[in-house]
Short mmCIF file of C-alpha atoms in Angstrom, two decimals:
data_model
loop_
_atom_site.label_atom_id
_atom_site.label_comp_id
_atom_site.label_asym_id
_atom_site.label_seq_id
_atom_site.Cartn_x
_atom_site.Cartn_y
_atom_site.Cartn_z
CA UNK W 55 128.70 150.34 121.21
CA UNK W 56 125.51 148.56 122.72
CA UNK W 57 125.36 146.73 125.44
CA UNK W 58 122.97 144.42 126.66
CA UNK W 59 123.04 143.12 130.49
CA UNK W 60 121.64 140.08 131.93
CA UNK W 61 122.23 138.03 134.99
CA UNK W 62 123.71 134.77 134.55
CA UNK W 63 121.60 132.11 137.00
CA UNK W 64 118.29 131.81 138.03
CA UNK W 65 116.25 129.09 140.50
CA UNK W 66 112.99 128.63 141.09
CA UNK W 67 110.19 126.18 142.41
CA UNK W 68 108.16 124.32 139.80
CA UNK W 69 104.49 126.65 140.21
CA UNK W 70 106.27 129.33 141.03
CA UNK W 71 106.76 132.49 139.23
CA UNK W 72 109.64 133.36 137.18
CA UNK W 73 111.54 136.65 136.48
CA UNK W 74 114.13 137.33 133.98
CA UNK W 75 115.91 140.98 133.67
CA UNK W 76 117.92 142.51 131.20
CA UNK W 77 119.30 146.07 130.83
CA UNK W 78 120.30 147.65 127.39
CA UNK W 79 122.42 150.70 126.12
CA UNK W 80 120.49 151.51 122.99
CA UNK W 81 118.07 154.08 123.14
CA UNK W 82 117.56 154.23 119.44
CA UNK W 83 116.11 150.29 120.21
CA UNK W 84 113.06 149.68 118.29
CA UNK W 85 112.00 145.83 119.27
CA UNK W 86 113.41 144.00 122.27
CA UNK W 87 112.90 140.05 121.85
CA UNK W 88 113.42 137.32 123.81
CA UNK W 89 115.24 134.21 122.57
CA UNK W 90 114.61 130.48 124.36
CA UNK W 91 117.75 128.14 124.11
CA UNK W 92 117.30 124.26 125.53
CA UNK W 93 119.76 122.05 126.12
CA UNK W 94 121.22 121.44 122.63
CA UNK W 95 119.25 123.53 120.68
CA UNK W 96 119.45 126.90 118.68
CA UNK W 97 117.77 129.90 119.84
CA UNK W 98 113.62 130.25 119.75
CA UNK W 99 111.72 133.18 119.78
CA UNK W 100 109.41 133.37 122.85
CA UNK W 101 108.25 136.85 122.40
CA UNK W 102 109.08 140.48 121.23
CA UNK W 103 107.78 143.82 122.48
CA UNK W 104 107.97 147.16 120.36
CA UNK W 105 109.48 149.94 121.98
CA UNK W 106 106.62 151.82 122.32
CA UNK W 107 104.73 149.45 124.43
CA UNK W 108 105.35 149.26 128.08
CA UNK W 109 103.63 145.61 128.34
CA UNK W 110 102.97 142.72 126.14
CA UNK W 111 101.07 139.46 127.68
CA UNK W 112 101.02 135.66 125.96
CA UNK W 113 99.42 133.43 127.63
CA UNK W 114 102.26 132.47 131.08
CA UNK W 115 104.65 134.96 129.10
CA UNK W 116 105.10 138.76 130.28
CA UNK W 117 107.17 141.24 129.20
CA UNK W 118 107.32 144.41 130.64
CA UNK W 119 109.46 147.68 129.45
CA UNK W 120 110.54 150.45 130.85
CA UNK W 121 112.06 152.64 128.16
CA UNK W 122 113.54 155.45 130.33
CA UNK W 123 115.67 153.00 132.79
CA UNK W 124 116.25 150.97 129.20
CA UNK W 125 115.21 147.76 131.35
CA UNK W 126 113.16 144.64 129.97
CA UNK W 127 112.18 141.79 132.14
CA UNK W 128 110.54 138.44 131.29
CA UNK W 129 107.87 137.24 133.90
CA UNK W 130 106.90 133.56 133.24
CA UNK W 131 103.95 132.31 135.65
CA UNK W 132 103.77 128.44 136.91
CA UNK W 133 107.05 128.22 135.93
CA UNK W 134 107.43 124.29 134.64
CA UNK W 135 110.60 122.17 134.38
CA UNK W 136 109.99 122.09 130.64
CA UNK W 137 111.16 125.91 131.29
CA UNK W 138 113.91 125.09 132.06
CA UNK W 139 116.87 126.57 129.97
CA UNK W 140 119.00 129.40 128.72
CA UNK W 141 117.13 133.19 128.37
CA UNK W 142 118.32 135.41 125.97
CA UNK W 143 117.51 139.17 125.84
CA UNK W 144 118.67 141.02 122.58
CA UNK W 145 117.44 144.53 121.01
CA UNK W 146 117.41 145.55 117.51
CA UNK W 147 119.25 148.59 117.35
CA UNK W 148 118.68 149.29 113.44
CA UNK W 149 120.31 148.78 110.64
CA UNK W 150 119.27 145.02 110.84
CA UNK W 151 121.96 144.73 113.48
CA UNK W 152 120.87 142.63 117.28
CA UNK W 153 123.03 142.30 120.13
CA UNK W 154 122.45 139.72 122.29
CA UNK W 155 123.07 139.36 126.25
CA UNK W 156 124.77 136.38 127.35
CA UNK W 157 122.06 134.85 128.66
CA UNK W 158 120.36 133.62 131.94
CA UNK W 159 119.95 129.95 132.99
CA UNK W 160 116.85 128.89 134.20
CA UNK W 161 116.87 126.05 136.95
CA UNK W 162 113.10 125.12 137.91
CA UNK W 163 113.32 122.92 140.57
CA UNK W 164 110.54 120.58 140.70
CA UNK K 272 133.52 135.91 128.20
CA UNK K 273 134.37 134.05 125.07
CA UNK K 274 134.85 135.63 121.77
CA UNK K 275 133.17 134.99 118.48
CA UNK K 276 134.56 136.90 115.62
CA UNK K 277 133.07 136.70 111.85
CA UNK K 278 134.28 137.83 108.74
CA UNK K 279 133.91 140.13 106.91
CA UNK K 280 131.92 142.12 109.16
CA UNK K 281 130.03 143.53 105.58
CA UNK K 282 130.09 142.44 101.90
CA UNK K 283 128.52 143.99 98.93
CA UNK K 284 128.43 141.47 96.05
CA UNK K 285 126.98 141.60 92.57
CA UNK K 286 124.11 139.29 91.53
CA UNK K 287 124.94 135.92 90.48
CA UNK K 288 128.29 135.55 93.18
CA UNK K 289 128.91 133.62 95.98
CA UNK K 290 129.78 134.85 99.39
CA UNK K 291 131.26 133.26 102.00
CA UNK K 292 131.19 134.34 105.76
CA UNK K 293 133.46 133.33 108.58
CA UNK K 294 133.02 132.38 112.15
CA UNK K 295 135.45 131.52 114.04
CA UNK K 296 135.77 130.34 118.11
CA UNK K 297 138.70 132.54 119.35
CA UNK K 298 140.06 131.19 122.70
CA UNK K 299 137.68 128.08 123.07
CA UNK K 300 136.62 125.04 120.87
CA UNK K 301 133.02 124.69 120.00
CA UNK K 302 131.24 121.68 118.56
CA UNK K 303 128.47 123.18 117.91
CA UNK K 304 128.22 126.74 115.92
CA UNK K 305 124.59 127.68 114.55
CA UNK K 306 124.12 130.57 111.68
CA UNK K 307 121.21 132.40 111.98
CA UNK K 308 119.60 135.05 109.17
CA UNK K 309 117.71 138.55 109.96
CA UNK K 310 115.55 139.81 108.40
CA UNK K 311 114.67 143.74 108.43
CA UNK K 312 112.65 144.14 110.98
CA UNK K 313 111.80 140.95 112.13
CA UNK K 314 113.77 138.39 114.34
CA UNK K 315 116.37 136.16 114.17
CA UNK K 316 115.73 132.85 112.07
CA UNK K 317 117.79 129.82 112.86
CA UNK K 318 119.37 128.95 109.44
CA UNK K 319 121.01 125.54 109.90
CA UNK K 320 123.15 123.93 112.64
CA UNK K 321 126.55 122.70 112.71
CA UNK K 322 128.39 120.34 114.54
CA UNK K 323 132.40 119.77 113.79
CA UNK K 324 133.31 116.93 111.23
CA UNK K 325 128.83 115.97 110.40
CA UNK K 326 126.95 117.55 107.69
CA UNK K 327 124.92 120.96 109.05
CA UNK K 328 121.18 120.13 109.95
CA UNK K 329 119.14 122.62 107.91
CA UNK K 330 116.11 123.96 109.06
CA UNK K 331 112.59 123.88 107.10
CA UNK K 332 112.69 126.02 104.29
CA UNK K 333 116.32 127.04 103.95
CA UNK K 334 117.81 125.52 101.07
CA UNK K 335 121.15 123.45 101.69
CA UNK K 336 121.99 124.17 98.32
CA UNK K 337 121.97 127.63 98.52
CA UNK K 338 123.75 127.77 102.01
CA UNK K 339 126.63 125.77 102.27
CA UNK K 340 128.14 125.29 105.78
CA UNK K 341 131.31 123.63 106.41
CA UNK K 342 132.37 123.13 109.94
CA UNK K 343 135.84 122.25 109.28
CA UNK K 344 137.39 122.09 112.92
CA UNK K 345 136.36 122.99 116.03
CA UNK K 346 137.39 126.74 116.01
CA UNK K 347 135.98 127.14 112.58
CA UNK K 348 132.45 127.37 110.40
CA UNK K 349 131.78 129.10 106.97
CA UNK K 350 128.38 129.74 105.74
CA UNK K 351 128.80 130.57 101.73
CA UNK K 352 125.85 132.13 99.84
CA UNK K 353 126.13 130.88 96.87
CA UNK K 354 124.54 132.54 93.86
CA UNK K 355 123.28 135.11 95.73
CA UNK K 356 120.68 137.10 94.54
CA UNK K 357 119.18 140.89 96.21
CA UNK K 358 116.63 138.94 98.41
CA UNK K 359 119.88 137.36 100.42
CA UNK K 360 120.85 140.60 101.89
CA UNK K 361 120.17 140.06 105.62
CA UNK K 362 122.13 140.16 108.64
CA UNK K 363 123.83 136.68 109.08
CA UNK K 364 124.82 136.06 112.62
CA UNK K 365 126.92 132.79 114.00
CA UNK K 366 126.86 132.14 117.63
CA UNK K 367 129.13 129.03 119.05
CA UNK K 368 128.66 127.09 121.80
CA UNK K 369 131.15 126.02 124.55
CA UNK K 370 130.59 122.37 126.15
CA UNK K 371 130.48 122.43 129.77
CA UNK K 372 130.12 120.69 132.95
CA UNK K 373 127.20 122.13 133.92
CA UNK K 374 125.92 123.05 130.25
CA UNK K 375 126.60 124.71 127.40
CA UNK K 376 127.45 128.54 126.74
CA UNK K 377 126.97 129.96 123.62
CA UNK K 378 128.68 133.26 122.20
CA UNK K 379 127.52 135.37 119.07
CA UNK K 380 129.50 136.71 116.64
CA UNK K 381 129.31 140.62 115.70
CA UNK K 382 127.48 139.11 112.57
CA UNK K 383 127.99 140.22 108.80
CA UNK K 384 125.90 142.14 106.60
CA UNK K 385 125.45 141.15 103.30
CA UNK K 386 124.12 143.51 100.54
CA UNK K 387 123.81 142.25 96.87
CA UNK K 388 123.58 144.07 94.09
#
């Protein structure tokens, strides 16, 4: 079935720049979201990319794809301690069906 | 990792029926279990949250009435759709969430789709 990958921990300096990965299985995958969780909180969408696009920019948020090593990463710049949470990477693999990774924690350090 | 398991993984109902979906915590107790809804195409929308033994907190523009969610114990929610009508099929999806030391860890069910006639 499909699988999506992400590391489980990441730390960074308040300015700095922040990178979140996430592998995936699916090559039939036709959107790729990320998913914000705060302390307490349900999931948010930050941002989705199609799977035809190899970039998508908003504002501190980048996502970049790279269809043929099925990886997606989340670059957010001047990363702020209000960025601090969970990271979730899930694709759509049709048939209205999303599997989630299990997430990545994001520690900004101020 | 945890495991989230819901039930019935797919329903096809007639008009006018109520449906109701498991979710269920398998080796860990969670307070806090949230049901989300997709819709084709489009991402997942938080549909309420629920906390073990308090009334769900709904978010804008879902009805309560329509969704009932009972978070009976602390391995256990159920989202019915009651009266469900063709523009309920979706994807429903619960995820639970694990208190820890060092914060929380949420699993997500497989989800359930739910097609009415």
């Amino acid at each position: 079935g499909e699988d999506v990958e992400q590391s489980l921990f990441l730390s960074v300096r308040e300015g700095d720049s922040s990178v979140i990965n996430c592998t995936y299985t699916d090559s039939s995958s036709t959107y790729l979201y990320w998913y914000k969780q705060e302390p307490g909180a349900g999931l948010q969408l930050l941002t989705y990319i199609f799977s035809n696009m190899d970039m998508k920019q908003d504002q501190r948020l980048t996502v970049l794809l790279n269809k043929k090593d099925k990886h997606l990463s989340l670059r957010i710049a001047d990363t702020q301690t209000g960025d601090s949470a969970i990271y979730f990477c899930a694709e759509d693999g049709g048939y209205q069906k999303v599997t989630f990774g299990i997430g990545t924690k994001l520690q900004v350090i101020p | 990792g945890a495991v989230v398991s819901q039930h019935p993984s797919w329903v096809i109902c007639k008009s006018g029926t109520s449906v109701k979906i498991e979710c269920r915590s398998l080796d860990f107790q969670a307070t806090t279990m949230f049901w989300y809804r997709q819709f084709p195409k489009q991402s997942l929308m938080l549909m309420a949250t629920s906390n073990e033994g308090s009334k769900a907190t709904y978010e804008q523009g879902v009805e309560k009435d329509k969704f009932l969610i009972n978070h009976a114990s602390l391995t256990l929610s159920t989202l019915t759709v009651t009266s469900a009508h063709p523009e309920d099929s979706s994807f429903y999806i619960c995820s639970a969430q694990r208190r820890l030391a060092g914060g929380n860890e949420q699993f997500f069910g497989p989800g359930t789709r739910l097609t009415v006639l």
